Short mmCIF file of C-alpha atoms and ligand atoms in Angstrom, two decimals:
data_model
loop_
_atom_site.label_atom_id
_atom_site.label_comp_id
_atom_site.label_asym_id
_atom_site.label_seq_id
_atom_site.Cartn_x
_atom_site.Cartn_y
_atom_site.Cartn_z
CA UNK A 1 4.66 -26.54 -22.83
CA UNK A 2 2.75 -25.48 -26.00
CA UNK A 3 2.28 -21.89 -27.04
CA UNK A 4 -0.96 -21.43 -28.69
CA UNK A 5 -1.55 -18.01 -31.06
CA UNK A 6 -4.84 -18.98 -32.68
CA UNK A 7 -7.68 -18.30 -30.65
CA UNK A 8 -9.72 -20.88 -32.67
CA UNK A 9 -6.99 -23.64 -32.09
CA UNK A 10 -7.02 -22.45 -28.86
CA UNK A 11 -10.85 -23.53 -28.41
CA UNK A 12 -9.95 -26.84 -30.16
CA UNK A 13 -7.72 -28.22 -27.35
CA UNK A 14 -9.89 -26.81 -24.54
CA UNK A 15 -13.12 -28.68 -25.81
CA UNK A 16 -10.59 -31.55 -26.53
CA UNK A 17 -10.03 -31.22 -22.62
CA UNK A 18 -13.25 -31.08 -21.38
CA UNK A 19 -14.27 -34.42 -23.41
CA UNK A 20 -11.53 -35.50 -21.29
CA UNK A 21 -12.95 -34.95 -18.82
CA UNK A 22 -10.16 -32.91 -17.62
CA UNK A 23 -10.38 -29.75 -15.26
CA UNK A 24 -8.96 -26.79 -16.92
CA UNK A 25 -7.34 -23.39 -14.79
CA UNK A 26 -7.02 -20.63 -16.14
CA UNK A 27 -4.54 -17.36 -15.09
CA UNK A 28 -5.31 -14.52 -18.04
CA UNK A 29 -2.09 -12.21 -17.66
CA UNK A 30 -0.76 -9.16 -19.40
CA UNK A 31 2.48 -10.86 -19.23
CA UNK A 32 5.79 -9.47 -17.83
CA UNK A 33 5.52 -11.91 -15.12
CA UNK A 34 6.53 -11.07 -11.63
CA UNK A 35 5.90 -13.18 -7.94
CA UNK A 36 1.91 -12.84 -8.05
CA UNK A 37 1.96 -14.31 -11.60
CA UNK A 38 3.27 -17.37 -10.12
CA UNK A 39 1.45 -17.72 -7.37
CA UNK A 40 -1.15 -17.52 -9.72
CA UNK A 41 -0.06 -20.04 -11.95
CA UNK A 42 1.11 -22.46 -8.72
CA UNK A 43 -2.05 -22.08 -7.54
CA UNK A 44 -3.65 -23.03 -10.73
CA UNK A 45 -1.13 -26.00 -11.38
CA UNK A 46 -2.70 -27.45 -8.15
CA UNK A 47 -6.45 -27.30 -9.10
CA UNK A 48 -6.74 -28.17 -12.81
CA UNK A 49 -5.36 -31.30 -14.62
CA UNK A 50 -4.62 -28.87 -17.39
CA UNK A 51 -3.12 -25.01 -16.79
CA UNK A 52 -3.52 -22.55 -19.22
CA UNK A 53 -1.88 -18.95 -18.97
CA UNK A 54 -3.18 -16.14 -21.40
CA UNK A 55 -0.44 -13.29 -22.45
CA UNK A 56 -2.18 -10.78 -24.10
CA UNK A 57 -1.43 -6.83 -23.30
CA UNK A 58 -5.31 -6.28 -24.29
CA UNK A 59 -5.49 -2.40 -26.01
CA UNK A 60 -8.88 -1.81 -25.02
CA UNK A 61 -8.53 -1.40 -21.39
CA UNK A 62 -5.77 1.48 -22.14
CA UNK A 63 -7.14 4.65 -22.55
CA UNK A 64 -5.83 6.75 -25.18
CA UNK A 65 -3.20 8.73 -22.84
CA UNK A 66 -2.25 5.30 -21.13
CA UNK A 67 0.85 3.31 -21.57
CA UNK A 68 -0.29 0.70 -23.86
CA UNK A 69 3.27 1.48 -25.91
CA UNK A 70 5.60 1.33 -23.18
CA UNK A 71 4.02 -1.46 -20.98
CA UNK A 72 6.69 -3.69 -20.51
CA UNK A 73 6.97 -7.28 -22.80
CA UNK A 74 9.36 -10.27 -22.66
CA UNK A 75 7.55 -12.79 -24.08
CA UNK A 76 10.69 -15.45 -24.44
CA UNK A 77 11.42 -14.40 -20.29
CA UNK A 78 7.87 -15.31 -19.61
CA UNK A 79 7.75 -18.62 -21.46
CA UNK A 80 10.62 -19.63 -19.61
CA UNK A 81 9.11 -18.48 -16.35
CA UNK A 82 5.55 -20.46 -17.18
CA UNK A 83 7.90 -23.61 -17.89
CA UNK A 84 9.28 -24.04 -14.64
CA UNK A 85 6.30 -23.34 -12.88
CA UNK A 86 4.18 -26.27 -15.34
CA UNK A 87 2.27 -24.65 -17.35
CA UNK A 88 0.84 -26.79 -19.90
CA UNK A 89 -0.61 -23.95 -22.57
CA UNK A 90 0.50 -20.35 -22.98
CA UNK A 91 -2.04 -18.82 -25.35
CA UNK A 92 -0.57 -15.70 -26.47
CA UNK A 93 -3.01 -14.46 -29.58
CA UNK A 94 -1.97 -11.27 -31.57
CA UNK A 95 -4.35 -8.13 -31.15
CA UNK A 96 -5.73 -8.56 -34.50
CA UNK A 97 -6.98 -11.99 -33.75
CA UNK A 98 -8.90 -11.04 -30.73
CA UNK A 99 -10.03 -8.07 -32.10
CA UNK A 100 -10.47 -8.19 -36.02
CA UNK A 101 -12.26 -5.62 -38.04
CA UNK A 102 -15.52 -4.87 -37.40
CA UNK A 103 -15.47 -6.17 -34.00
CA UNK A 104 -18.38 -4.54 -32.30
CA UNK A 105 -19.39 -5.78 -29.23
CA UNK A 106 -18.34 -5.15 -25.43
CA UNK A 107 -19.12 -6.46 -21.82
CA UNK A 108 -20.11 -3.63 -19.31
CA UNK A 109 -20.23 -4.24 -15.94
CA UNK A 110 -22.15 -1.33 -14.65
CA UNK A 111 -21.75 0.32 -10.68
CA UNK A 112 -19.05 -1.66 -10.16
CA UNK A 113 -16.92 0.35 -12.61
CA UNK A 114 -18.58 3.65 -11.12
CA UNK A 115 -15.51 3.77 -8.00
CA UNK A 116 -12.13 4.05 -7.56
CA UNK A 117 -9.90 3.03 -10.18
CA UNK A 118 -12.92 3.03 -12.88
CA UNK A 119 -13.60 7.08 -12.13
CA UNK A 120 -9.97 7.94 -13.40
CA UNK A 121 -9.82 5.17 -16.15
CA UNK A 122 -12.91 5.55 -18.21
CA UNK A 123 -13.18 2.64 -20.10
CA UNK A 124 -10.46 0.49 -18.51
CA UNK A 125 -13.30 -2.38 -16.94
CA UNK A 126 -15.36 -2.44 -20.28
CA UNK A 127 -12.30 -3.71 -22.12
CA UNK A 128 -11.26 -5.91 -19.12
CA UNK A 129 -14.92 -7.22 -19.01
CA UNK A 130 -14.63 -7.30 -22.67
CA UNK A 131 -11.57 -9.13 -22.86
CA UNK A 132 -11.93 -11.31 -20.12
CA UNK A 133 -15.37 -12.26 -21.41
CA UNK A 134 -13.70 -13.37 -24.44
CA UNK A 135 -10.76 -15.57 -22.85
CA UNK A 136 -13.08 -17.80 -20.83
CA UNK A 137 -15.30 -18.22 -24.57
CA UNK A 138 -11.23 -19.40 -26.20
CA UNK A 139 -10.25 -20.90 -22.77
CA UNK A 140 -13.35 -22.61 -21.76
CA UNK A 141 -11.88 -22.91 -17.89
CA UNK A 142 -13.34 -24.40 -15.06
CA UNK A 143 -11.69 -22.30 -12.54
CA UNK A 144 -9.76 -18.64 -13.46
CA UNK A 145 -7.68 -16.80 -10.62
CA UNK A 146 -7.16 -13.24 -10.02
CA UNK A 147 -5.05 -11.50 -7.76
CA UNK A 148 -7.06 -8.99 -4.96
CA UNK A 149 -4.20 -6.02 -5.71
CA UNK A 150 -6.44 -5.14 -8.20
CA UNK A 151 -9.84 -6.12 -6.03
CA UNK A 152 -11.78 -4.08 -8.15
CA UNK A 153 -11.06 -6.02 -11.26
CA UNK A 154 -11.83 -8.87 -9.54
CA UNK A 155 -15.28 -7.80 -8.10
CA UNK A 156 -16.16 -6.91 -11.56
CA UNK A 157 -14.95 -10.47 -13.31
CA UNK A 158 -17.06 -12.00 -10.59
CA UNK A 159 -20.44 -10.17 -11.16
CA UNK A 160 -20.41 -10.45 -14.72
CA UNK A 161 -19.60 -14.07 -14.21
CA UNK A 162 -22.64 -14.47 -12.04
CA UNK A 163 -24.54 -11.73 -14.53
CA UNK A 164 -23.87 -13.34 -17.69
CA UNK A 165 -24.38 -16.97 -15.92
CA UNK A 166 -20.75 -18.20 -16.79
CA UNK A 167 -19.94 -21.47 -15.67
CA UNK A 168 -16.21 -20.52 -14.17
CA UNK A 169 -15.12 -20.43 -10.96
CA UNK A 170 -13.37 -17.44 -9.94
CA UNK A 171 -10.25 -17.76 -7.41
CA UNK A 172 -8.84 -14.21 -5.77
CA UNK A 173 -5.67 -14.59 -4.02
CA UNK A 174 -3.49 -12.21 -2.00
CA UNK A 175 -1.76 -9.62 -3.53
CA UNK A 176 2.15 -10.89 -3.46
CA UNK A 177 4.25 -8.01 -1.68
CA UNK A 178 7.88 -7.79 -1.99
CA UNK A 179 10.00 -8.01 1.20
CA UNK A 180 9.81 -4.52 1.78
CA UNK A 181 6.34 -4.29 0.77
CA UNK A 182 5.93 -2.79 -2.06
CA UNK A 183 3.27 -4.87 -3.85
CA UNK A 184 3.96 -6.78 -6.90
CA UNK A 185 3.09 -5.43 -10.06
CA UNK A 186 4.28 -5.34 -13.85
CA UNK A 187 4.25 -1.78 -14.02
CA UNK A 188 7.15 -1.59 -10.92
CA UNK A 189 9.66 -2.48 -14.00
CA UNK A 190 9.03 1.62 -14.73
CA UNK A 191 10.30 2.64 -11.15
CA UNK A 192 13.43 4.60 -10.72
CA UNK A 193 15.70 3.71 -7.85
CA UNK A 194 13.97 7.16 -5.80
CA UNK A 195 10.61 6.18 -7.43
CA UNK A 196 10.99 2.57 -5.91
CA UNK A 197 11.91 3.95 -2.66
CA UNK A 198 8.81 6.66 -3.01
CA UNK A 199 6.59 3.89 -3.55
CA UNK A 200 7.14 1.91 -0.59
CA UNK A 201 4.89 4.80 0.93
CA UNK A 202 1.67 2.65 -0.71
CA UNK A 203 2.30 -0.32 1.52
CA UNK A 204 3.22 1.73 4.91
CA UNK A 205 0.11 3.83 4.90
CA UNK A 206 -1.51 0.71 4.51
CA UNK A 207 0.08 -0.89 7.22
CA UNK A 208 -0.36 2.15 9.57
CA UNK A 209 -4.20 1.89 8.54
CA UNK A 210 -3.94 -1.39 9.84
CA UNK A 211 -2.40 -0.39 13.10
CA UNK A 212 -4.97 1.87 13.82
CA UNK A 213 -7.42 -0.11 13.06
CA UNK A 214 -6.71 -3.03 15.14
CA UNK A 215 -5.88 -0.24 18.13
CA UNK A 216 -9.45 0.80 18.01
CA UNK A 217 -9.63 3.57 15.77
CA UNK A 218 -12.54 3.39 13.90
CA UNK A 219 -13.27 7.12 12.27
CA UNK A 220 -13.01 6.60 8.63
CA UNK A 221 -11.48 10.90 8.24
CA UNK A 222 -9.24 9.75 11.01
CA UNK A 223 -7.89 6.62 9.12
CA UNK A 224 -8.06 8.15 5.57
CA UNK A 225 -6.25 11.92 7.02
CA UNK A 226 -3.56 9.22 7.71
CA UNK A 227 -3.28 7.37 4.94
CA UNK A 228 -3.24 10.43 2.78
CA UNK A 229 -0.59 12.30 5.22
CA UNK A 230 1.70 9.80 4.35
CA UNK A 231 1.64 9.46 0.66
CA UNK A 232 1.59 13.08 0.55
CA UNK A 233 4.84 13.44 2.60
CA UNK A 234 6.47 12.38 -0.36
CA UNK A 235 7.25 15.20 -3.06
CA UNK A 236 7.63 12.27 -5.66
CA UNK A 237 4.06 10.46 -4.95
CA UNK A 238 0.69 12.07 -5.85
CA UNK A 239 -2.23 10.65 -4.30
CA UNK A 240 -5.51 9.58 -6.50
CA UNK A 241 -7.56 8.44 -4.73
CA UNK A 242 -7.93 7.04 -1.00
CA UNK A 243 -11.15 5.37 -0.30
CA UNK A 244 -12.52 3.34 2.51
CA UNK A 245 -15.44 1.37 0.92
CA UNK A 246 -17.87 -1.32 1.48
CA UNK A 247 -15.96 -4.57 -0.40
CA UNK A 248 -18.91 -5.77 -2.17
CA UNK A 249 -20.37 -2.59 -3.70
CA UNK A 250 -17.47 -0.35 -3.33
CA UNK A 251 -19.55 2.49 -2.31
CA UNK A 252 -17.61 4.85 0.05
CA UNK A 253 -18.06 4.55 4.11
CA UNK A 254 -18.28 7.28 6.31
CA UNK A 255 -18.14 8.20 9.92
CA UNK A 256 -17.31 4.60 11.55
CA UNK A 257 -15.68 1.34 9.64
CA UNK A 258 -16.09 -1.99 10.67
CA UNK A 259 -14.28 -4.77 10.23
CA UNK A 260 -14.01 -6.19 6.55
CA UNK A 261 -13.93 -2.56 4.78
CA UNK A 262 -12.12 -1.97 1.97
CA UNK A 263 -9.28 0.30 2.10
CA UNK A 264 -7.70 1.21 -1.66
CA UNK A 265 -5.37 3.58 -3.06
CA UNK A 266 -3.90 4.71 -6.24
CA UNK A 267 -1.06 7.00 -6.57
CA UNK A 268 0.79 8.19 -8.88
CA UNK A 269 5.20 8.07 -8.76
CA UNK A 270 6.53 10.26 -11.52
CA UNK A 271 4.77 8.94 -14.11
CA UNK A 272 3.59 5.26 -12.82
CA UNK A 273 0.46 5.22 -11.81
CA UNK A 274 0.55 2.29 -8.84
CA UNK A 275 -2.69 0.85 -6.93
CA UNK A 276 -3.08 -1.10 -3.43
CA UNK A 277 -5.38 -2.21 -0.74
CA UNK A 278 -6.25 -3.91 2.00
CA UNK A 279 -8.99 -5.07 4.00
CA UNK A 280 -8.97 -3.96 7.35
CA UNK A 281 -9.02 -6.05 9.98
CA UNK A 282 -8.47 -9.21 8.04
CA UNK A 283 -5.17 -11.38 7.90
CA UNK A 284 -4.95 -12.00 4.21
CA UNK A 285 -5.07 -15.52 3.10
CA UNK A 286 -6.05 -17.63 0.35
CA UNK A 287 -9.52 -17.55 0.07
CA UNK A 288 -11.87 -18.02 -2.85
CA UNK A 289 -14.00 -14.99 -3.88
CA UNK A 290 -13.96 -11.39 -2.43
CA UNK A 291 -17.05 -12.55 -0.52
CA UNK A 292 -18.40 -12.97 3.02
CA UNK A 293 -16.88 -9.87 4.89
CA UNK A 294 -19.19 -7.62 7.02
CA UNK A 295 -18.31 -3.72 6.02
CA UNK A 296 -20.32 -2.21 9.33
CA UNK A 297 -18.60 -4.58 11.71
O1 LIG B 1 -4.96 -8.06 -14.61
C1 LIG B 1 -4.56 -8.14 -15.79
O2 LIG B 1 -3.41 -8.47 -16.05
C2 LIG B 1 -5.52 -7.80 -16.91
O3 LIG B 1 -6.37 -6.78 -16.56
C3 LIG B 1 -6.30 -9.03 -17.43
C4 LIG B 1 -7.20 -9.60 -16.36
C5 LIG B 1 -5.34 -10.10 -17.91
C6 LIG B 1 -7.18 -8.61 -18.61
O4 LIG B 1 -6.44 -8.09 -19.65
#
């Protein structure tokens, strides 16, 4: 395995690759890699001849009271883990070589941004547009894969791929859940012992969203009253946001869900800001694209 710091050089062996004739995959992380990495990256080991993993903790999608500081980095632990799983290239480029001075331009990806998590991170999709944008230009891959815990992030790579006419294919997979169900996520390195436990609320609100949903309830104040009584029970969890939306546009549904909505959260445990979802009435599996599901039922 080769670790690549030079975005330039970077671009080098990719077009070398593609000469080739070879198909390259692509996972772009934030590093600190954890179960749905992997799965990424296995997942990617089976579809390209080549598999390229991005580490980069990108500063523009942190707002300026954000934990861009304290996010957590091990970049010798996450060599090791991309090793085993066969990566070929970790391309791990230093902030000033993505974004030198002067740099001046940014990908915007409008409505999608105007929901959920994009309402309470201003900013935070422009510099994962931005960013994102830039990695397939150094990474030149045929097929990049997302995880769906952050679904919105993943609608948004997809319509500016589609936008901006990028030829990439874009792969969501299901978000990776620990046994207990708390799902996978860098930021779960912040969690206390008490916050850990606190957080497990995320995952059972969802699951009792499911529950009523597949017993016939189909009042969207009924399902989100719930949700949020749940997360609320717990004196170390504040609530954000709970939305049921449609999972294309992600504008909000009211009075009756069908199958296919999108149910997402983000709550806040001590000082970790966490975010799920699900889609109700689907059993997750590996699908390409966030596509094809019917909101209305
Ligand atoms: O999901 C992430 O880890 C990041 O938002 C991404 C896609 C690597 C862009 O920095």
């Amino acid at each position: 395995m080769e670790v690549v710091k030079d975005p330039a050089e970077m671009q080098r062996k990719a077009e070398g690759w593609r000469r080739e004739g070879k198909v390259i995959a692509f996972v772009p992380t934030m590093g600190y890699f954890h179960e749905g990495h992997l799965s990424l990256m296995r997942e990617g080991r089976r579809r390209g001849d080549v598999l390229v993993v991005s580490i980069f903790v990108n500063p523009t999608q942190f707002g300026p009271q954000e934990d861009f500081e304290r996010y957590p980095r091990d970049l010798q632990r996450d060599l090791r883990m991309a090793e085993e799983v066969g990566v070929d290239v970790v391309f791990a480029p230093e902030a000033g070589a993505m974004y030198p001075p002067g740099f001046q331009t940014y990908v915007e990806v409008k409505d999608l941004q105007e929901h959920l998590c994009g309402l309470f991170r201003p900013g935070h999709f422009r510099g994962v547009a931005t960013v994102v944008a830039k990695l397939f230009n150094i990474v030149k891959p045929h097929v990049a894969l997302f995880g769906k815990k952050d679904y919105q992030q993943l609608l948004i790579i997809e319509q500016m791929v589609r936008d901006l006419n990028m030829d990439v294919q874009i792969v969501g997979l299901p978000t990776l859940r620990e046994p207990d169900g708390l799902a996978a996520s860098s930021r779960n390195a912040y969690l206390s012992p008490e916050e850990r436990k606190a957080a497990l609320a995320l995952s059972r609100s969802l699951k009792r969203a499911e529950e009523l949903f597949s017993n016939g309830e189909r009042r969207t104040e009924r399902i989100l009253g719930e949700v949020r009584s749940i997360l609320e029970a717990d004196p170390l969890l504040q609530v954000e946001y709970v939305e049921l939306c449609d999972p294309r546009t992600l504008e909000g549904l009211r009075g009756e869900v069908g199958k296919g909505a999108l149910l997402a959260l983000a709550a806040r445990v001590g000082t970790t800001r966490l975010i799920d979802n699900t889609i109700l009435g689907e059993v997750d599996s590996a699908e390409d694209n966030a596509q094809g599901q019917d909101p209305q039922g």
